[in-house]
mmCIF file of C-alpha atoms in Angstrom:
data_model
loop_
_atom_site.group_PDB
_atom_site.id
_atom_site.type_symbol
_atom_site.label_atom_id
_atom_site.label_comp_id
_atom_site.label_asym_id
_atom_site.label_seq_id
_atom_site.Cartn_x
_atom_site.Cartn_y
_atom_site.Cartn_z
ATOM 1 C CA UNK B 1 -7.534 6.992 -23.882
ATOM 2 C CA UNK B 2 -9.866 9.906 -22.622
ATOM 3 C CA UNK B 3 -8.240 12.139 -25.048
ATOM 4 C CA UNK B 4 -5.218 13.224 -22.465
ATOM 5 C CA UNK B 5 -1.973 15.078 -23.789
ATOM 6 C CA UNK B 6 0.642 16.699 -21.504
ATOM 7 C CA UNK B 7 2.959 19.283 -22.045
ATOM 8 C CA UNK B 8 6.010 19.973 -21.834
ATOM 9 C CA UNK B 9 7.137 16.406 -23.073
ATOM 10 C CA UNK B 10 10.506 16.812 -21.666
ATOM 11 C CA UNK B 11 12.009 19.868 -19.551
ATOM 12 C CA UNK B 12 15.438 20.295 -17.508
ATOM 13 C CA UNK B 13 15.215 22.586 -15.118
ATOM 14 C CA UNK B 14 17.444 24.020 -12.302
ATOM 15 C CA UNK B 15 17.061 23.806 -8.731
ATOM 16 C CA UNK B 16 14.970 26.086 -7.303
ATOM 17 C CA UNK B 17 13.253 27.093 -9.932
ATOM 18 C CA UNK B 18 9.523 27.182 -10.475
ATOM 19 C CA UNK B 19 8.184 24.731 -12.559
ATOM 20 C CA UNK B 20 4.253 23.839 -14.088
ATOM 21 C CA UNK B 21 3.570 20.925 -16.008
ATOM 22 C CA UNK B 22 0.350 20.939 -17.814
ATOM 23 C CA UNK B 23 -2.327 17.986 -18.397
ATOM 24 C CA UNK B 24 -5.075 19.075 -20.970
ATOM 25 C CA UNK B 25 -8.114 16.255 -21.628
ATOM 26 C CA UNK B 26 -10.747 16.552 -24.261
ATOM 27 C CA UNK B 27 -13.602 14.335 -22.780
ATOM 28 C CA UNK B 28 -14.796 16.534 -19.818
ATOM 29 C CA UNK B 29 -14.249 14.007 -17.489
ATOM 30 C CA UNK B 30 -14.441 15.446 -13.666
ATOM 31 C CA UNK B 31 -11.911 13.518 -12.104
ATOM 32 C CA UNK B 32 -8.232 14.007 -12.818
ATOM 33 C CA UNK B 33 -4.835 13.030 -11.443
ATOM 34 C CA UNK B 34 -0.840 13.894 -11.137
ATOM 35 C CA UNK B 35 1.292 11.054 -10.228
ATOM 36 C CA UNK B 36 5.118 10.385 -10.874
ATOM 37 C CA UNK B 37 6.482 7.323 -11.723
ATOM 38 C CA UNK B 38 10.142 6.619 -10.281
ATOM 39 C CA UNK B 39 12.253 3.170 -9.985
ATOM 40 C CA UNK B 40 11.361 0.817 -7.395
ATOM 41 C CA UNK B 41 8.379 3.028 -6.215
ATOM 42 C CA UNK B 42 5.727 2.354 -9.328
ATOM 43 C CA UNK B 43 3.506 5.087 -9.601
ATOM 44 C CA UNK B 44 2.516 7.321 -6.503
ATOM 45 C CA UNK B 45 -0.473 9.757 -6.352
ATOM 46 C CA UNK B 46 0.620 13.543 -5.669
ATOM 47 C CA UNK B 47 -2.268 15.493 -6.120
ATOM 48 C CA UNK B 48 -6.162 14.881 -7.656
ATOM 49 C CA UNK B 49 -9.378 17.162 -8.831
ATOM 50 C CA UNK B 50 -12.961 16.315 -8.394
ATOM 51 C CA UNK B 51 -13.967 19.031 -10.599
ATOM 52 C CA UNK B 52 -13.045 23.032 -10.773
ATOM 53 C CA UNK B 53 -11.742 24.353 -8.229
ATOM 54 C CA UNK B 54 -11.945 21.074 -6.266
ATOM 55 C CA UNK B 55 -8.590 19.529 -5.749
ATOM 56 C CA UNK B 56 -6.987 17.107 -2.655
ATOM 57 C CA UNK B 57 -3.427 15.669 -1.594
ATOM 58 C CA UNK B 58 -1.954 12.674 -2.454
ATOM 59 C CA UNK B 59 0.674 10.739 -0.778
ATOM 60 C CA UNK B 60 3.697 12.357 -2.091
ATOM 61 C CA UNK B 61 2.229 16.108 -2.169
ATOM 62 C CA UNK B 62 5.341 18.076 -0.817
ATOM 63 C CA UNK B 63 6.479 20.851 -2.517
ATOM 64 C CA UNK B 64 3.859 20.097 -5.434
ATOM 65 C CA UNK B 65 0.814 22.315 -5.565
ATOM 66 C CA UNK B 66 -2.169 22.054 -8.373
ATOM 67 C CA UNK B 67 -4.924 24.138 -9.568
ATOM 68 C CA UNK B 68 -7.816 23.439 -11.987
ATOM 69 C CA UNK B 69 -9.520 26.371 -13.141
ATOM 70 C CA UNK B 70 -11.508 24.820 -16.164
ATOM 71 C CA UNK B 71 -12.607 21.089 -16.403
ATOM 72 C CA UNK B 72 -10.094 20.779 -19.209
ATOM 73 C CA UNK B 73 -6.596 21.802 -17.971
ATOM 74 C CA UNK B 74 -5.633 20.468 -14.500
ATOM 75 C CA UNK B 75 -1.952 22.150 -13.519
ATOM 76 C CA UNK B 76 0.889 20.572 -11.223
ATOM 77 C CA UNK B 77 3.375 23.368 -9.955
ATOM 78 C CA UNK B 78 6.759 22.791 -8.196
ATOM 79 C CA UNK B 79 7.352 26.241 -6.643
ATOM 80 C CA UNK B 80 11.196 25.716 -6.052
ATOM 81 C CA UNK B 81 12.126 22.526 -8.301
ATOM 82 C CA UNK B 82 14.394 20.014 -5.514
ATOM 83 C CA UNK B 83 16.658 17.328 -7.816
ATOM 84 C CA UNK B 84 14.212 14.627 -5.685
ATOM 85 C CA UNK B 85 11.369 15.932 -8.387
ATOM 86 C CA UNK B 86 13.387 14.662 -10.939
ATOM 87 C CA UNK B 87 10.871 12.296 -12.376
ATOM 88 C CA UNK B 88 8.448 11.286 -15.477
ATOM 89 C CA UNK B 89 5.041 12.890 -14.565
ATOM 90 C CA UNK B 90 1.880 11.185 -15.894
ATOM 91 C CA UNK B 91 -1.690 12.908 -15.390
ATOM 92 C CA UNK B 92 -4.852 10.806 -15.766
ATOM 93 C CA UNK B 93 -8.667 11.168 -16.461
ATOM 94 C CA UNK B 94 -11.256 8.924 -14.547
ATOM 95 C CA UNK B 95 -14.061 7.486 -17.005
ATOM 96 C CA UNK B 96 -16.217 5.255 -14.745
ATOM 97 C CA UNK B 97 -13.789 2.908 -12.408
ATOM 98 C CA UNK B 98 -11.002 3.626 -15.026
ATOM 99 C CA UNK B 99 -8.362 5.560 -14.996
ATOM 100 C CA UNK B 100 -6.696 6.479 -18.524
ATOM 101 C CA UNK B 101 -2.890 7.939 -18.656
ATOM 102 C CA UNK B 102 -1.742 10.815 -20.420
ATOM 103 C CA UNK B 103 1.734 10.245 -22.262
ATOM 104 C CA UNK B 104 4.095 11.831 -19.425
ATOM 105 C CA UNK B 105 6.422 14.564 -18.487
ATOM 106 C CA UNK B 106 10.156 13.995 -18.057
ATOM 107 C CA UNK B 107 11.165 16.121 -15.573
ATOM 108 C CA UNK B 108 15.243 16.741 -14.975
ATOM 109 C CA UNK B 109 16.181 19.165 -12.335
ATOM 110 C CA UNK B 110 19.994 19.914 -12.063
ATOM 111 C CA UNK A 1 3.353 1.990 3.639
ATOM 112 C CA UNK A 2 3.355 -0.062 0.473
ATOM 113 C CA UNK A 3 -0.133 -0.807 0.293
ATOM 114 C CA UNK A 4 0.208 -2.757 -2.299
ATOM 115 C CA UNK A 5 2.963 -5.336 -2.733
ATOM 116 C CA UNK A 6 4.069 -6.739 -6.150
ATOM 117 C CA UNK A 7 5.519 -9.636 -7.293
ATOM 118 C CA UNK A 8 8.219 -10.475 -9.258
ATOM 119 C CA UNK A 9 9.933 -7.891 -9.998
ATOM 120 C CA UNK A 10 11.369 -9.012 -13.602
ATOM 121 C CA UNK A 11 10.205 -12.292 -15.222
ATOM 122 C CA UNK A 12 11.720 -14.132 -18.151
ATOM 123 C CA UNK A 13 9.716 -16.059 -19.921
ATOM 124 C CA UNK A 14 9.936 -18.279 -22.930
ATOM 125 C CA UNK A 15 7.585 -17.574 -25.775
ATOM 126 C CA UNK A 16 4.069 -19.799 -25.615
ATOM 127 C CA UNK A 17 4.422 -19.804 -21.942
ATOM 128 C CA UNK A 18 2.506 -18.415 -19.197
ATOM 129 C CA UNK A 19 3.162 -15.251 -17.346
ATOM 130 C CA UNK A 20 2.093 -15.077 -13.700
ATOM 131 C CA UNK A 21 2.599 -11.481 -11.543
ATOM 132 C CA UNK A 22 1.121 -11.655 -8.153
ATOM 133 C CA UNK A 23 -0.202 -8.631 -6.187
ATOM 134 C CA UNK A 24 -0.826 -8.738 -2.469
ATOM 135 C CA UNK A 25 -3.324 -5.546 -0.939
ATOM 136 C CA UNK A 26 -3.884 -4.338 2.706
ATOM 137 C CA UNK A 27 -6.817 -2.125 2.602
ATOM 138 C CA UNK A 28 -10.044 -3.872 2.823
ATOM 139 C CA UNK A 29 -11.921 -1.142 1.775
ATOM 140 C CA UNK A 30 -10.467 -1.802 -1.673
ATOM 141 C CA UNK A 31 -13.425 -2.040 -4.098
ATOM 142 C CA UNK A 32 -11.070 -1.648 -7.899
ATOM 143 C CA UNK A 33 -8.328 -3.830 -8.676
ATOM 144 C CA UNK A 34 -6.965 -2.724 -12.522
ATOM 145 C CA UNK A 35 -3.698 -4.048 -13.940
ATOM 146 C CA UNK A 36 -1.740 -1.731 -16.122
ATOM 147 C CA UNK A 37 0.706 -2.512 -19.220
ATOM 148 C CA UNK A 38 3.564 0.239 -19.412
ATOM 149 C CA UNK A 39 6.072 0.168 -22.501
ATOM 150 C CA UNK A 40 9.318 2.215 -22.300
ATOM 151 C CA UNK A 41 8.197 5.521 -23.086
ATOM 152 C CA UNK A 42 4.917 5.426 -22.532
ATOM 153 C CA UNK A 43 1.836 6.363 -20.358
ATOM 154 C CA UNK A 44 0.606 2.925 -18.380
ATOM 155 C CA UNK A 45 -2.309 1.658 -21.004
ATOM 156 C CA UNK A 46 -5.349 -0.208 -18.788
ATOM 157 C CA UNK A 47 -5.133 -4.033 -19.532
ATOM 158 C CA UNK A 48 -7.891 -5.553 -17.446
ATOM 159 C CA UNK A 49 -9.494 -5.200 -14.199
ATOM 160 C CA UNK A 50 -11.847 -6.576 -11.769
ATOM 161 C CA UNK A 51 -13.768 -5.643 -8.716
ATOM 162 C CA UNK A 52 -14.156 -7.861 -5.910
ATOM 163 C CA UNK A 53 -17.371 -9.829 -6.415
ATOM 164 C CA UNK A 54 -16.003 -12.227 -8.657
ATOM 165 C CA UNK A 55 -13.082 -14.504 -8.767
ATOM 166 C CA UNK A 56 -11.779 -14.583 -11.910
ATOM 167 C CA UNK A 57 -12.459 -12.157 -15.097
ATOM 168 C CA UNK A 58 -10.502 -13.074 -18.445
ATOM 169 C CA UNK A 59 -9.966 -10.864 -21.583
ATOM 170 C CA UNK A 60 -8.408 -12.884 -24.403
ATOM 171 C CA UNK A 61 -4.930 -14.034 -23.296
ATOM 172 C CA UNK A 62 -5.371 -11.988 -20.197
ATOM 173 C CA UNK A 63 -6.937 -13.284 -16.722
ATOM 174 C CA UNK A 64 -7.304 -11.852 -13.481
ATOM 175 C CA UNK A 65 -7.586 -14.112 -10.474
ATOM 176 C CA UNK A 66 -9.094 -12.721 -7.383
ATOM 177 C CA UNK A 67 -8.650 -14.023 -3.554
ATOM 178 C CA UNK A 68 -10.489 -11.709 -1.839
ATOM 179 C CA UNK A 69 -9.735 -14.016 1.498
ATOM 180 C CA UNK A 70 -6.264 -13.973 1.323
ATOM 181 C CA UNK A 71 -6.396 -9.928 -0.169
ATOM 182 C CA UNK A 72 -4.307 -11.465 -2.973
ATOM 183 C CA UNK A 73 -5.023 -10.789 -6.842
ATOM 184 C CA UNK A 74 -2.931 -12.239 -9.906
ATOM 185 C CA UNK A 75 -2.198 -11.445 -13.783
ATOM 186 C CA UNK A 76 -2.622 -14.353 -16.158
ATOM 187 C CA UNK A 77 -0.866 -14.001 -19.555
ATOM 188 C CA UNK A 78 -1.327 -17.498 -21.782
ATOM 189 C CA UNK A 79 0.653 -17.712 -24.779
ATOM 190 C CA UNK A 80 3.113 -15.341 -23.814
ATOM 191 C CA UNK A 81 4.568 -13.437 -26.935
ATOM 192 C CA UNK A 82 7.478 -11.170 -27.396
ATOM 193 C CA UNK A 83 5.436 -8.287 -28.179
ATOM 194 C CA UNK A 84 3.465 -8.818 -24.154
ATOM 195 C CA UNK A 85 7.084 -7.418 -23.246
ATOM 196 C CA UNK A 86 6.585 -4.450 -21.105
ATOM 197 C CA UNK A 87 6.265 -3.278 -17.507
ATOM 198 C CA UNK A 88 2.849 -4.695 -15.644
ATOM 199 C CA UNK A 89 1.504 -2.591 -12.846
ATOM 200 C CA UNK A 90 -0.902 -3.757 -10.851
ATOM 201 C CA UNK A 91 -3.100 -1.381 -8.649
ATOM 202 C CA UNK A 92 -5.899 -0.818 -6.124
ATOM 203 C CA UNK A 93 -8.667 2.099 -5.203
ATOM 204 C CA UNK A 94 -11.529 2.960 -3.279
ATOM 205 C CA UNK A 95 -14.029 4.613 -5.155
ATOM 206 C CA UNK A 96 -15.128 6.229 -1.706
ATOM 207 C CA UNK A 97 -11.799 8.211 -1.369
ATOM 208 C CA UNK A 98 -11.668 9.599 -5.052
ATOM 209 C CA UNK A 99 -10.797 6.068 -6.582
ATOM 210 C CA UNK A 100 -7.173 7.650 -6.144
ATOM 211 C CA UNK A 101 -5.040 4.449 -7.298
ATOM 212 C CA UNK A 102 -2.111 2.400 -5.267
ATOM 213 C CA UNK A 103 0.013 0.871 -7.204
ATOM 214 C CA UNK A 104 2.569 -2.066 -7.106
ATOM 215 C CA UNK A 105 6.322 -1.795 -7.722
ATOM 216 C CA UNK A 106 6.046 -3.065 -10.945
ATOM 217 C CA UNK A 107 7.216 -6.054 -12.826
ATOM 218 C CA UNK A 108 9.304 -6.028 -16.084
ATOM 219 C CA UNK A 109 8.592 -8.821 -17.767
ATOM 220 C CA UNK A 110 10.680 -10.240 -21.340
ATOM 221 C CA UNK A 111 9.184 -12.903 -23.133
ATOM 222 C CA UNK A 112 12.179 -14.213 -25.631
ATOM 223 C CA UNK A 113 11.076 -15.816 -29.182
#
């Protein structure tokens, strides 16, 4: 499961406040994603990294920014949390072709 | 743009049978076609997948089927069993753009015993 744990687990949050979720993985893999999974919609890619420092937009990327400043820990940040970002956040690691999902973030914003 | 168009959304299916989801894709340039199994509260877990050269891959009760003609791919699940009941996900990338995955809607399926 390329070794992939995400914190927090659950947070509730109020709009317009800033927000980071965190994605750690344990298998130095170079590729990693943020997507968020929401009824109807499956799951849709927000952000990615193709290594440190490298990162590039997905197709749902507003008001989300990342940074990855070890090959470990890739970060999603919602600068002013919008009740549309309420979600369940999943980060993944690329071994090969495959992609392997951390557990999630459930994200509430009031 | 859905890119990738999944189908049913919910199935019901009676123990011992067979499952069938059905995926349609746009993008040519698809070269990665996984299918994901998602139970409530979980992270989607990677269930099989295939890349376009071949027509059919099978893993135990699980089988792909691959059209590449009609840009159509399906999920196989003989002897259905209560425990298969989850959401399936089925997806597409490029590894050329970052093998950043599309997915499909989703399909919840229930198997009863």
């Amino acid at each position: 499961d390329a070794g992939i744990t995400q914190s927090p687990r659950h947070k509730v949050t109020e709009t317009g406040t800033p927000v980071t979720l965190r994605c750690h993985q344990t298998e130095n893999h170079r590729y990693m994603y943020w997507y968020r999974q929401d009824p109807g919609h499956g799951l849709r890619l927000i952000h990615y990294s193709y290594g440190v420092k490298d990162t590039d937009k997905g197709e749902v990327s507003d008001g989300y920014s990342v940074s990855r400043s070890k090959t470990e820990d890739f970060l999603l940040t919602l600068e002013s949390a919008t009740s549309s970002q309420t979600s369940v956040y999943f980060c993944a690691a690329r071994e090969g072709y495959e992609q392997y999902f951390g557990p999630g973030t459930r994200l509430t914003v009031t | 743009q859905q890119q990738v168009k999944q189908s049913p959304q919910s199935l019901i299916v009676q123990k011992g049978g067979i499952s069938i989801i059905n995926c349609a894709y746009e993008n040519t340039a698809f070269d990665y076609f996984p299918w994901y199994q998602q139970f409530p509260g979980k992270g989607p877990a990677l269930l099989i997948a295939i890349r376009p050269d071949v027509s059919e891959k099978k893993e135990g009760r699980f089988t792909i089927s691959f059209n590449k003609s009609a840009k159509q791919f399906s999920l196989h699940i003989m002897d259905s069993q209560p425990g298969d009941s989850a959401t399936y996900f089925c997806a597409a990338s490029q590894e050329t753009s970052g093998s950043r995955l599309t997915f499909g809607e989703g399909t919840q399926l229930t198997v009863n015993p």
